[in-house]
């Protein structure tokens, strides 16, 4: 049986009783970085064989692990922090277990995106998680600003300032939360406009791990393509061509259909 086990994202006491039992009772632990997992195991005086299972070797390690599961071993999968499979290895293994009808279960626990969403105080009824922002974050941020709900994403502390500056050019009024070092000694969650946050982090460069949360904004009705394109042009500074492309993406419509609709109306 495979146990997918969520582990602390900072504070080592955030390990659930079930997670502790699974780690104590299993035959071996699959982990990303053996040094990180050893720290957790030392805290709970657990001694178990560790099997390295990380992102870049996920495929290669699969065969051996599946054989052990087939033989009836109890294995626990952990990542360096938080919930495995959430921007961490594990998804392939889960898919293989489903295909091979091997039993597995997920032991819930810490997850930084949920922690940051709740800490932000922004609407939780509808939210999206978009993983790590790309190095050039503008297109992803533009899409996020039009999402009808809260957006949660991971960002590196080195790029946070630039991302906030981009957000300021796109939507200066938007409410943003930066959740940093959650559950650790220097935990903080700052909620403000992109400009004020940028000013703060320019003076005090952020350290540690960061989750960025973008509150829902005012969205034009997406069924009115003309209004959507006008908004993209005026508030986001896009050219007509870029606004048509973006509107097509946002409304899941083909670009030439949007183009015809807009130009048809103008003729
Ligand atoms: N699977 C993990 C989870 O469930 O939280 C996420 C792994 S992802 C590779 C690592 C990113 O999660 C970090 O770059 C940061 O954005 C976020 N993160 C993890 N722990 C955090 C913490 N204590 N405070 C703020 N962000 C954290």
PDB file of C-alpha atoms and ligand atoms in Angstrom:
ATOM      1  CA  UNK A   1       0.000   0.000   0.000  1.00  0.00           C
ATOM      2  CA  UNK A   2       1.199   3.491  -0.816  1.00  0.00           C
ATOM      3  CA  UNK A   3       0.656   6.367   1.602  1.00  0.00           C
ATOM      4  CA  UNK A   4       0.970   9.889   0.189  1.00  0.00           C
ATOM      5  CA  UNK A   5       1.897  11.848   3.286  1.00  0.00           C
ATOM      6  CA  UNK A   6       1.735  15.625   3.714  1.00  0.00           C
ATOM      7  CA  UNK A   7       4.529  16.963   5.930  1.00  0.00           C
ATOM      8  CA  UNK A   8       5.166  20.368   7.605  1.00  0.00           C
ATOM      9  CA  UNK A   9       5.907  23.448   5.477  1.00  0.00           C
ATOM     10  CA  UNK A  10       8.058  24.934   8.228  1.00  0.00           C
ATOM     11  CA  UNK A  11       7.004  24.146  11.761  1.00  0.00           C
ATOM     12  CA  UNK A  12       7.958  20.526  12.403  1.00  0.00           C
ATOM     13  CA  UNK A  13       5.114  20.074  14.884  1.00  0.00           C
ATOM     14  CA  UNK A  14       2.611  20.375  12.038  1.00  0.00           C
ATOM     15  CA  UNK A  15       2.724  16.640  11.358  1.00  0.00           C
ATOM     16  CA  UNK A  16      -0.630  14.949  11.845  1.00  0.00           C
ATOM     17  CA  UNK A  17      -1.019  11.901  14.100  1.00  0.00           C
ATOM     18  CA  UNK A  18      -1.917   9.753  11.073  1.00  0.00           C
ATOM     19  CA  UNK A  19       1.115  10.973   9.136  1.00  0.00           C
ATOM     20  CA  UNK A  20       3.341  10.117  12.106  1.00  0.00           C
ATOM     21  CA  UNK A  21       1.859   6.619  12.333  1.00  0.00           C
ATOM     22  CA  UNK A  22       2.282   6.020   8.584  1.00  0.00           C
ATOM     23  CA  UNK A  23       5.949   7.063   8.746  1.00  0.00           C
ATOM     24  CA  UNK A  24       6.537   4.883  11.829  1.00  0.00           C
ATOM     25  CA  UNK A  25       4.796   1.826  10.380  1.00  0.00           C
ATOM     26  CA  UNK A  26       5.899   1.818   6.723  1.00  0.00           C
ATOM     27  CA  UNK A  27       8.662  -0.357   5.245  1.00  0.00           C
ATOM     28  CA  UNK A  28      10.411   2.555   3.507  1.00  0.00           C
ATOM     29  CA  UNK A  29       9.965   6.260   2.806  1.00  0.00           C
ATOM     30  CA  UNK A  30      10.198   7.751  -0.683  1.00  0.00           C
ATOM     31  CA  UNK A  31      11.493  11.299  -0.413  1.00  0.00           C
ATOM     32  CA  UNK A  32      12.854  14.195  -2.485  1.00  0.00           C
ATOM     33  CA  UNK A  33      15.876  15.240  -0.465  1.00  0.00           C
ATOM     34  CA  UNK A  34      17.035  12.671   2.084  1.00  0.00           C
ATOM     35  CA  UNK A  35      18.651  15.401   4.221  1.00  0.00           C
ATOM     36  CA  UNK A  36      15.379  17.346   4.558  1.00  0.00           C
ATOM     37  CA  UNK A  37      13.389  14.222   5.399  1.00  0.00           C
ATOM     38  CA  UNK A  38      16.042  13.063   7.868  1.00  0.00           C
ATOM     39  CA  UNK A  39      15.516  16.283   9.873  1.00  0.00           C
ATOM     40  CA  UNK A  40      11.804  15.505  10.192  1.00  0.00           C
ATOM     41  CA  UNK A  41      12.427  11.852  11.058  1.00  0.00           C
ATOM     42  CA  UNK A  42      15.014  12.790  13.680  1.00  0.00           C
ATOM     43  CA  UNK A  43      12.500  15.067  15.388  1.00  0.00           C
ATOM     44  CA  UNK A  44      10.127  12.092  15.740  1.00  0.00           C
ATOM     45  CA  UNK A  45      12.873   9.516  16.358  1.00  0.00           C
ATOM     46  CA  UNK A  46      11.924   7.481  13.307  1.00  0.00           C
ATOM     47  CA  UNK A  47      14.486   5.286  11.589  1.00  0.00           C
ATOM     48  CA  UNK A  48      13.431   3.977   8.182  1.00  0.00           C
ATOM     49  CA  UNK A  49      15.134   3.239   4.885  1.00  0.00           C
ATOM     50  CA  UNK A  50      14.896   6.287   2.621  1.00  0.00           C
ATOM     51  CA  UNK A  51      14.466   5.938  -1.137  1.00  0.00           C
ATOM     52  CA  UNK A  52      15.311   8.977  -3.218  1.00  0.00           C
ATOM     53  CA  UNK A  53      12.338   9.981  -5.362  1.00  0.00           C
ATOM     54  CA  UNK A  54      12.710  13.347  -7.009  1.00  0.00           C
ATOM     55  CA  UNK A  55      11.378  15.299  -9.944  1.00  0.00           C
ATOM     56  CA  UNK A  56      14.243  14.584 -12.323  1.00  0.00           C
ATOM     57  CA  UNK A  57      14.355  10.851 -11.690  1.00  0.00           C
ATOM     58  CA  UNK A  58      10.647  10.190 -11.222  1.00  0.00           C
ATOM     59  CA  UNK A  59      10.343   7.943 -14.286  1.00  0.00           C
ATOM     60  CA  UNK A  60      13.502   5.928 -13.592  1.00  0.00           C
ATOM     61  CA  UNK A  61      12.550   5.185  -9.969  1.00  0.00           C
ATOM     62  CA  UNK A  62       9.014   4.083 -10.820  1.00  0.00           C
ATOM     63  CA  UNK A  63       9.718   0.457 -11.813  1.00  0.00           C
ATOM     64  CA  UNK A  64      11.436  -0.477  -8.564  1.00  0.00           C
ATOM     65  CA  UNK A  65       8.775   1.212  -6.462  1.00  0.00           C
ATOM     66  CA  UNK A  66       5.915  -0.450  -8.322  1.00  0.00           C
ATOM     67  CA  UNK A  67       7.588  -3.838  -7.856  1.00  0.00           C
ATOM     68  CA  UNK A  68       7.771  -3.275  -4.105  1.00  0.00           C
ATOM     69  CA  UNK A  69       4.126  -2.241  -3.965  1.00  0.00           C
ATOM     70  CA  UNK A  70       3.200  -5.343  -5.943  1.00  0.00           C
ATOM     71  CA  UNK A  71       5.095  -7.463  -3.405  1.00  0.00           C
ATOM     72  CA  UNK A  72       2.927  -5.947  -0.662  1.00  0.00           C
ATOM     73  CA  UNK A  73       5.339  -3.438   0.885  1.00  0.00           C
ATOM     74  CA  UNK A  74       3.943  -0.386   2.659  1.00  0.00           C
ATOM     75  CA  UNK A  75       5.627   2.719   1.285  1.00  0.00           C
ATOM     76  CA  UNK A  76       5.176   6.345   2.324  1.00  0.00           C
ATOM     77  CA  UNK A  77       5.775   9.170  -0.144  1.00  0.00           C
ATOM     78  CA  UNK A  78       6.763  12.567   1.237  1.00  0.00           C
ATOM     79  CA  UNK A  79       8.136  15.700  -0.402  1.00  0.00           C
ATOM     80  CA  UNK A  80      10.522  18.249   1.092  1.00  0.00           C
ATOM     81  CA  UNK A  81       7.563  20.150   2.520  1.00  0.00           C
ATOM     82  CA  UNK A  82       3.791  20.184   2.242  1.00  0.00           C
ATOM     83  CA  UNK A  83       1.632  17.950   0.096  1.00  0.00           C
ATOM     84  CA  UNK A  84       3.322  15.658  -2.445  1.00  0.00           C
ATOM     85  CA  UNK A  85       2.140  16.133  -6.050  1.00  0.00           C
ATOM     86  CA  UNK A  86       1.490  19.865  -5.524  1.00  0.00           C
ATOM     87  CA  UNK A  87       4.412  21.235  -7.547  1.00  0.00           C
ATOM     88  CA  UNK A  88       6.294  18.297  -6.105  1.00  0.00           C
ATOM     89  CA  UNK A  89       6.900  14.745  -7.351  1.00  0.00           C
ATOM     90  CA  UNK A  90       4.250  12.069  -6.944  1.00  0.00           C
ATOM     91  CA  UNK A  91       1.727  12.496  -9.720  1.00  0.00           C
ATOM     92  CA  UNK A  92       3.268   9.836 -11.972  1.00  0.00           C
ATOM     93  CA  UNK A  93       3.306   7.338  -9.142  1.00  0.00           C
ATOM     94  CA  UNK A  94      -0.344   8.035  -8.347  1.00  0.00           C
ATOM     95  CA  UNK A  95      -1.273   7.551 -12.003  1.00  0.00           C
ATOM     96  CA  UNK A  96       0.642   4.264 -12.151  1.00  0.00           C
ATOM     97  CA  UNK A  97      -1.072   3.020  -8.980  1.00  0.00           C
ATOM     98  CA  UNK A  98      -4.484   3.847 -10.442  1.00  0.00           C
ATOM     99  CA  UNK A  99      -3.643   2.007 -13.665  1.00  0.00           C
ATOM    100  CA  UNK A 100      -2.250  -1.049 -11.912  1.00  0.00           C
ATOM    101  CA  UNK A 101      -5.082  -1.078  -9.319  1.00  0.00           C
ATOM    102  CA  UNK A 102      -2.580  -0.778  -6.465  1.00  0.00           C
ATOM    103  CA  UNK A 103      -4.186   0.608  -3.317  1.00  0.00           C
ATOM    104  CA  UNK A 104      -3.056   4.023  -2.157  1.00  0.00           C
ATOM    105  CA  UNK A 105      -4.346   6.722   0.109  1.00  0.00           C
ATOM    106  CA  UNK A 106      -3.569  10.380   0.796  1.00  0.00           C
ATOM    107  CA  UNK A 107      -2.973  11.590   4.337  1.00  0.00           C
ATOM    108  CA  UNK A 108      -3.976  15.265   4.373  1.00  0.00           C
ATOM    109  CA  UNK A 109      -1.923  17.968   6.028  1.00  0.00           C
ATOM    110  CA  UNK A 110       0.029  21.162   5.340  1.00  0.00           C
ATOM    111  CA  UNK A 111      -0.155  22.723   1.902  1.00  0.00           C
ATOM    112  CA  UNK A 112       1.272  26.196   1.329  1.00  0.00           C
ATOM    113  CA  UNK A 113      -1.231  27.274  -1.319  1.00  0.00           C
ATOM    114  CA  UNK A 114      -4.225  26.572   0.946  1.00  0.00           C
ATOM    115  CA  UNK A 115      -2.433  28.151   3.907  1.00  0.00           C
ATOM    116  CA  UNK A 116      -1.761  31.333   1.885  1.00  0.00           C
ATOM    117  CA  UNK A 117      -5.291  31.460   0.458  1.00  0.00           C
ATOM    118  CA  UNK A 118      -6.794  31.355   3.946  1.00  0.00           C
ATOM    119  CA  UNK A 119      -4.243  33.824   5.359  1.00  0.00           C
ATOM    120  CA  UNK A 120      -4.948  36.317   2.564  1.00  0.00           C
ATOM    121  CA  UNK A 121      -8.515  36.796   3.719  1.00  0.00           C
ATOM    122  CA  UNK A 122      -9.605  36.959   0.064  1.00  0.00           C
ATOM    123  CA  UNK A 123     -12.630  35.103  -1.299  1.00  0.00           C
ATOM    124  CA  UNK A 124     -12.245  31.344  -1.002  1.00  0.00           C
ATOM    125  CA  UNK A 125     -15.482  30.276  -2.712  1.00  0.00           C
ATOM    126  CA  UNK A 126     -13.752  30.161  -6.080  1.00  0.00           C
ATOM    127  CA  UNK A 127     -10.016  30.155  -6.588  1.00  0.00           C
ATOM    128  CA  UNK A 128      -7.396  28.931  -9.009  1.00  0.00           C
ATOM    129  CA  UNK A 129      -3.831  27.813  -8.394  1.00  0.00           C
ATOM    130  CA  UNK A 130      -1.409  28.496 -11.243  1.00  0.00           C
ATOM    131  CA  UNK A 131       1.812  27.057  -9.813  1.00  0.00           C
ATOM    132  CA  UNK A 132       5.101  28.958 -10.165  1.00  0.00           C
ATOM    133  CA  UNK A 133       4.859  32.151 -12.203  1.00  0.00           C
ATOM    134  CA  UNK A 134       7.021  32.014 -15.330  1.00  0.00           C
ATOM    135  CA  UNK A 135      10.143  34.195 -15.587  1.00  0.00           C
ATOM    136  CA  UNK A 136       8.223  36.582 -17.821  1.00  0.00           C
ATOM    137  CA  UNK A 137       5.069  36.780 -15.718  1.00  0.00           C
ATOM    138  CA  UNK A 138       3.010  39.386 -17.631  1.00  0.00           C
ATOM    139  CA  UNK A 139       0.775  37.113 -19.783  1.00  0.00           C
ATOM    140  CA  UNK A 140       0.058  34.779 -16.842  1.00  0.00           C
ATOM    141  CA  UNK A 141      -0.744  37.756 -14.608  1.00  0.00           C
ATOM    142  CA  UNK A 142      -3.015  39.267 -17.260  1.00  0.00           C
ATOM    143  CA  UNK A 143      -4.999  36.047 -17.413  1.00  0.00           C
ATOM    144  CA  UNK A 144      -5.085  35.832 -13.612  1.00  0.00           C
ATOM    145  CA  UNK A 145      -6.478  39.357 -13.342  1.00  0.00           C
ATOM    146  CA  UNK A 146      -9.471  38.292 -15.421  1.00  0.00           C
ATOM    147  CA  UNK A 147     -10.142  35.125 -13.488  1.00  0.00           C
ATOM    148  CA  UNK A 148     -13.481  35.387 -11.651  1.00  0.00           C
ATOM    149  CA  UNK A 149     -12.113  34.441  -8.226  1.00  0.00           C
ATOM    150  CA  UNK A 150      -8.898  34.455  -6.222  1.00  0.00           C
ATOM    151  CA  UNK A 151      -5.622  33.376  -7.836  1.00  0.00           C
ATOM    152  CA  UNK A 152      -2.836  31.723  -5.859  1.00  0.00           C
ATOM    153  CA  UNK A 153       0.679  31.302  -7.244  1.00  0.00           C
ATOM    154  CA  UNK A 154       4.202  30.522  -6.110  1.00  0.00           C
ATOM    155  CA  UNK A 155       6.899  33.123  -6.664  1.00  0.00           C
ATOM    156  CA  UNK A 156      10.582  33.267  -5.825  1.00  0.00           C
ATOM    157  CA  UNK A 157      11.655  36.022  -3.407  1.00  0.00           C
ATOM    158  CA  UNK A 158      14.168  37.263  -6.027  1.00  0.00           C
ATOM    159  CA  UNK A 159      11.423  37.907  -8.587  1.00  0.00           C
ATOM    160  CA  UNK A 160       8.684  39.141  -6.251  1.00  0.00           C
ATOM    161  CA  UNK A 161       9.508  42.834  -6.638  1.00  0.00           C
ATOM    162  CA  UNK A 162       9.413  42.692 -10.442  1.00  0.00           C
ATOM    163  CA  UNK A 163       6.126  40.763 -10.359  1.00  0.00           C
ATOM    164  CA  UNK A 164       4.560  43.380  -8.082  1.00  0.00           C
ATOM    165  CA  UNK A 165       5.771  46.131 -10.426  1.00  0.00           C
ATOM    166  CA  UNK A 166       4.162  44.343 -13.391  1.00  0.00           C
ATOM    167  CA  UNK A 167       0.939  43.950 -11.408  1.00  0.00           C
ATOM    168  CA  UNK A 168       1.012  47.674 -10.663  1.00  0.00           C
ATOM    169  CA  UNK A 169       1.112  48.493 -14.381  1.00  0.00           C
ATOM    170  CA  UNK A 170      -1.730  46.058 -15.113  1.00  0.00           C
ATOM    171  CA  UNK A 171      -4.138  46.806 -12.280  1.00  0.00           C
ATOM    172  CA  UNK A 172      -2.889  49.287  -9.661  1.00  0.00           C
ATOM    173  CA  UNK A 173      -6.025  48.969  -7.514  1.00  0.00           C
ATOM    174  CA  UNK A 174      -5.946  45.200  -7.181  1.00  0.00           C
ATOM    175  CA  UNK A 175      -5.693  43.704  -3.691  1.00  0.00           C
ATOM    176  CA  UNK A 176      -2.662  41.484  -3.371  1.00  0.00           C
ATOM    177  CA  UNK A 177      -1.378  39.368  -0.490  1.00  0.00           C
ATOM    178  CA  UNK A 178       2.169  38.163  -0.067  1.00  0.00           C
ATOM    179  CA  UNK A 179       2.402  35.261   2.382  1.00  0.00           C
ATOM    180  CA  UNK A 180       5.978  34.593   3.412  1.00  0.00           C
ATOM    181  CA  UNK A 181       7.702  31.999   5.600  1.00  0.00           C
ATOM    182  CA  UNK A 182       4.383  30.583   6.792  1.00  0.00           C
ATOM    183  CA  UNK A 183       4.460  28.587  10.045  1.00  0.00           C
ATOM    184  CA  UNK A 184       8.118  29.653  10.535  1.00  0.00           C
ATOM    185  CA  UNK A 185       9.666  32.158  12.920  1.00  0.00           C
ATOM    186  CA  UNK A 186       9.433  35.104  10.507  1.00  0.00           C
ATOM    187  CA  UNK A 187       5.968  34.358   9.126  1.00  0.00           C
ATOM    188  CA  UNK A 188       4.221  37.355   7.621  1.00  0.00           C
ATOM    189  CA  UNK A 189       1.278  38.088   5.375  1.00  0.00           C
ATOM    190  CA  UNK A 190       1.090  41.559   3.819  1.00  0.00           C
ATOM    191  CA  UNK A 191      -2.076  42.684   2.070  1.00  0.00           C
ATOM    192  CA  UNK A 192      -1.960  45.857  -0.002  1.00  0.00           C
ATOM    193  CA  UNK A 193      -1.890  47.317  -3.502  1.00  0.00           C
ATOM    194  CA  UNK A 194       0.951  46.164  -5.794  1.00  0.00           C
ATOM    195  CA  UNK A 195       2.620  49.597  -5.515  1.00  0.00           C
ATOM    196  CA  UNK A 196       2.658  49.687  -1.710  1.00  0.00           C
ATOM    197  CA  UNK A 197       3.875  46.108  -1.514  1.00  0.00           C
ATOM    198  CA  UNK A 198       6.602  46.832  -4.054  1.00  0.00           C
ATOM    199  CA  UNK A 199       7.691  49.888  -2.045  1.00  0.00           C
ATOM    200  CA  UNK A 200       7.896  47.755   1.090  1.00  0.00           C
ATOM    201  CA  UNK A 201       9.846  44.913  -0.524  1.00  0.00           C
ATOM    202  CA  UNK A 202      12.190  47.339  -2.243  1.00  0.00           C
ATOM    203  CA  UNK A 203      13.195  48.633   1.192  1.00  0.00           C
ATOM    204  CA  UNK A 204      13.097  45.199   2.854  1.00  0.00           C
ATOM    205  CA  UNK A 205      14.041  42.542   0.285  1.00  0.00           C
ATOM    206  CA  UNK A 206      11.971  39.424   0.941  1.00  0.00           C
ATOM    207  CA  UNK A 207      13.706  36.311   2.181  1.00  0.00           C
ATOM    208  CA  UNK A 208      12.551  32.707   2.344  1.00  0.00           C
ATOM    209  CA  UNK A 209       9.521  31.170   0.671  1.00  0.00           C
ATOM    210  CA  UNK A 210       6.708  33.188  -0.836  1.00  0.00           C
ATOM    211  CA  UNK A 211       3.158  32.642  -2.036  1.00  0.00           C
ATOM    212  CA  UNK A 212       1.412  35.424  -3.948  1.00  0.00           C
ATOM    213  CA  UNK A 213      -2.369  35.765  -3.753  1.00  0.00           C
ATOM    214  CA  UNK A 214      -4.362  37.971  -6.128  1.00  0.00           C
ATOM    215  CA  UNK A 215      -7.877  38.962  -5.085  1.00  0.00           C
ATOM    216  CA  UNK A 216     -10.742  38.933  -7.543  1.00  0.00           C
ATOM    217  CA  UNK A 217     -11.159  42.207  -9.395  1.00  0.00           C
ATOM    218  CA  UNK A 218     -13.908  43.854 -11.369  1.00  0.00           C
ATOM    219  CA  UNK A 219     -14.322  41.906 -14.566  1.00  0.00           C
ATOM    220  CA  UNK A 220     -16.240  43.114 -17.597  1.00  0.00           C
ATOM    221  CA  UNK A 221     -18.954  40.704 -18.757  1.00  0.00           C
ATOM    222  CA  UNK A 222     -17.108  38.242 -20.936  1.00  0.00           C
ATOM    223  CA  UNK A 223     -20.130  37.765 -23.211  1.00  0.00           C
ATOM    224  CA  UNK A 224     -19.556  41.349 -24.433  1.00  0.00           C
ATOM    225  CA  UNK A 225     -16.430  40.897 -26.532  1.00  0.00           C
ATOM    226  CA  UNK A 226     -16.253  44.537 -27.573  1.00  0.00           C
ATOM    227  CA  UNK A 227     -16.214  45.714 -23.962  1.00  0.00           C
ATOM    228  CA  UNK A 228     -13.668  43.083 -23.004  1.00  0.00           C
ATOM    229  CA  UNK A 229     -11.340  44.146 -25.805  1.00  0.00           C
ATOM    230  CA  UNK A 230     -11.774  47.825 -24.955  1.00  0.00           C
ATOM    231  CA  UNK A 231     -10.908  47.067 -21.299  1.00  0.00           C
ATOM    232  CA  UNK A 232      -7.859  45.071 -22.293  1.00  0.00           C
ATOM    233  CA  UNK A 233      -6.700  47.989 -24.411  1.00  0.00           C
ATOM    234  CA  UNK A 234      -7.365  50.771 -21.916  1.00  0.00           C
ATOM    235  CA  UNK A 235      -6.570  49.242 -18.530  1.00  0.00           C
ATOM    236  CA  UNK A 236      -3.946  46.757 -19.700  1.00  0.00           C
ATOM    237  CA  UNK A 237      -2.384  48.867 -22.453  1.00  0.00           C
ATOM    238  CA  UNK A 238      -2.659  46.116 -25.075  1.00  0.00           C
ATOM    239  CA  UNK A 239      -2.687  46.742 -28.816  1.00  0.00           C
ATOM    240  CA  UNK A 240      -5.893  45.768 -30.665  1.00  0.00           C
ATOM    241  CA  UNK A 241      -4.160  42.662 -32.025  1.00  0.00           C
ATOM    242  CA  UNK A 242      -2.921  41.599 -28.579  1.00  0.00           C
ATOM    243  CA  UNK A 243      -6.327  42.349 -27.024  1.00  0.00           C
ATOM    244  CA  UNK A 244      -8.063  40.140 -29.595  1.00  0.00           C
ATOM    245  CA  UNK A 245      -5.591  37.334 -28.874  1.00  0.00           C
ATOM    246  CA  UNK A 246      -6.086  37.683 -25.130  1.00  0.00           C
ATOM    247  CA  UNK A 247      -9.900  37.919 -25.451  1.00  0.00           C
ATOM    248  CA  UNK A 248      -9.866  34.717 -27.510  1.00  0.00           C
ATOM    249  CA  UNK A 249      -7.908  32.967 -24.751  1.00  0.00           C
ATOM    250  CA  UNK A 250     -10.123  34.308 -21.983  1.00  0.00           C
ATOM    251  CA  UNK A 251     -13.375  33.366 -23.689  1.00  0.00           C
ATOM    252  CA  UNK A 252     -12.081  30.093 -25.151  1.00  0.00           C
ATOM    253  CA  UNK A 253     -13.025  31.338 -28.605  1.00  0.00           C
ATOM    254  CA  UNK A 254     -11.002  31.045 -31.790  1.00  0.00           C
ATOM    255  CA  UNK A 255      -8.996  34.185 -32.601  1.00  0.00           C
ATOM    256  CA  UNK A 256     -10.532  34.582 -36.081  1.00  0.00           C
ATOM    257  CA  UNK A 257     -14.067  34.345 -34.592  1.00  0.00           C
ATOM    258  CA  UNK A 258     -13.279  37.195 -32.157  1.00  0.00           C
ATOM    259  CA  UNK A 259     -11.660  39.144 -34.982  1.00  0.00           C
ATOM    260  CA  UNK A 260     -14.702  38.737 -37.249  1.00  0.00           C
ATOM    261  CA  UNK A 261     -17.120  39.650 -34.442  1.00  0.00           C
ATOM    262  CA  UNK A 262     -15.238  42.889 -33.659  1.00  0.00           C
ATOM    263  CA  UNK A 263     -14.612  43.918 -37.251  1.00  0.00           C
ATOM    264  CA  UNK A 264     -18.140  42.878 -38.293  1.00  0.00           C
ATOM    265  CA  UNK A 265     -19.582  45.301 -35.731  1.00  0.00           C
ATOM    266  CA  UNK A 266     -17.341  48.121 -36.872  1.00  0.00           C
ATOM    267  CA  UNK A 267     -18.226  47.798 -40.539  1.00  0.00           C
TER     268      UNK A 267
HETATM  269  N1  LIG B   1       4.073  20.761  -2.172  1.00  0.00           N
HETATM  270  C1  LIG B   1       4.322  21.998  -1.489  1.00  0.00           C
HETATM  271  C2  LIG B   1       3.100  22.389  -0.681  1.00  0.00           C
HETATM  272  O1  LIG B   1       2.138  21.603  -0.603  1.00  0.00           O
HETATM  273  O2  LIG B   1       3.110  23.458  -0.058  1.00  0.00           O
HETATM  274  C3  LIG B   1       4.759  23.077  -2.467  1.00  0.00           C
HETATM  275  C4  LIG B   1       6.105  22.783  -3.086  1.00  0.00           C
HETATM  276  S1  LIG B   1       6.724  24.012  -4.145  1.00  0.00           S
HETATM  277  C5  LIG B   1       8.077  23.173  -4.848  1.00  0.00           C
HETATM  278  C6  LIG B   1       7.573  25.115  -3.084  1.00  0.00           C
HETATM  279  C7  LIG B   1       6.904  26.485  -3.001  1.00  0.00           C
HETATM  280  O3  LIG B   1       5.836  26.438  -2.055  1.00  0.00           O
HETATM  281  C8  LIG B   1       7.802  27.582  -2.483  1.00  0.00           C
HETATM  282  O4  LIG B   1       8.616  28.137  -3.505  1.00  0.00           O
HETATM  283  C9  LIG B   1       6.802  28.602  -1.966  1.00  0.00           C
HETATM  284  O5  LIG B   1       6.238  29.346  -3.025  1.00  0.00           O
HETATM  285  C10 LIG B   1       5.740  27.670  -1.376  1.00  0.00           C
HETATM  286  N2  LIG B   1       5.980  27.436   0.057  1.00  0.00           N
HETATM  287  C11 LIG B   1       6.333  26.271   0.631  1.00  0.00           C
HETATM  288  N3  LIG B   1       6.442  26.422   1.976  1.00  0.00           N
HETATM  289  C12 LIG B   1       6.170  27.713   2.231  1.00  0.00           C
HETATM  290  C13 LIG B   1       6.134  28.496   3.425  1.00  0.00           C
HETATM  291  N4  LIG B   1       6.404  27.978   4.616  1.00  0.00           N
HETATM  292  N5  LIG B   1       5.796  29.811   3.320  1.00  0.00           N
HETATM  293  C14 LIG B   1       5.523  30.371   2.120  1.00  0.00           C
HETATM  294  N6  LIG B   1       5.559  29.671   0.965  1.00  0.00           N
HETATM  295  C15 LIG B   1       5.864  28.369   1.028  1.00  0.00           C
END
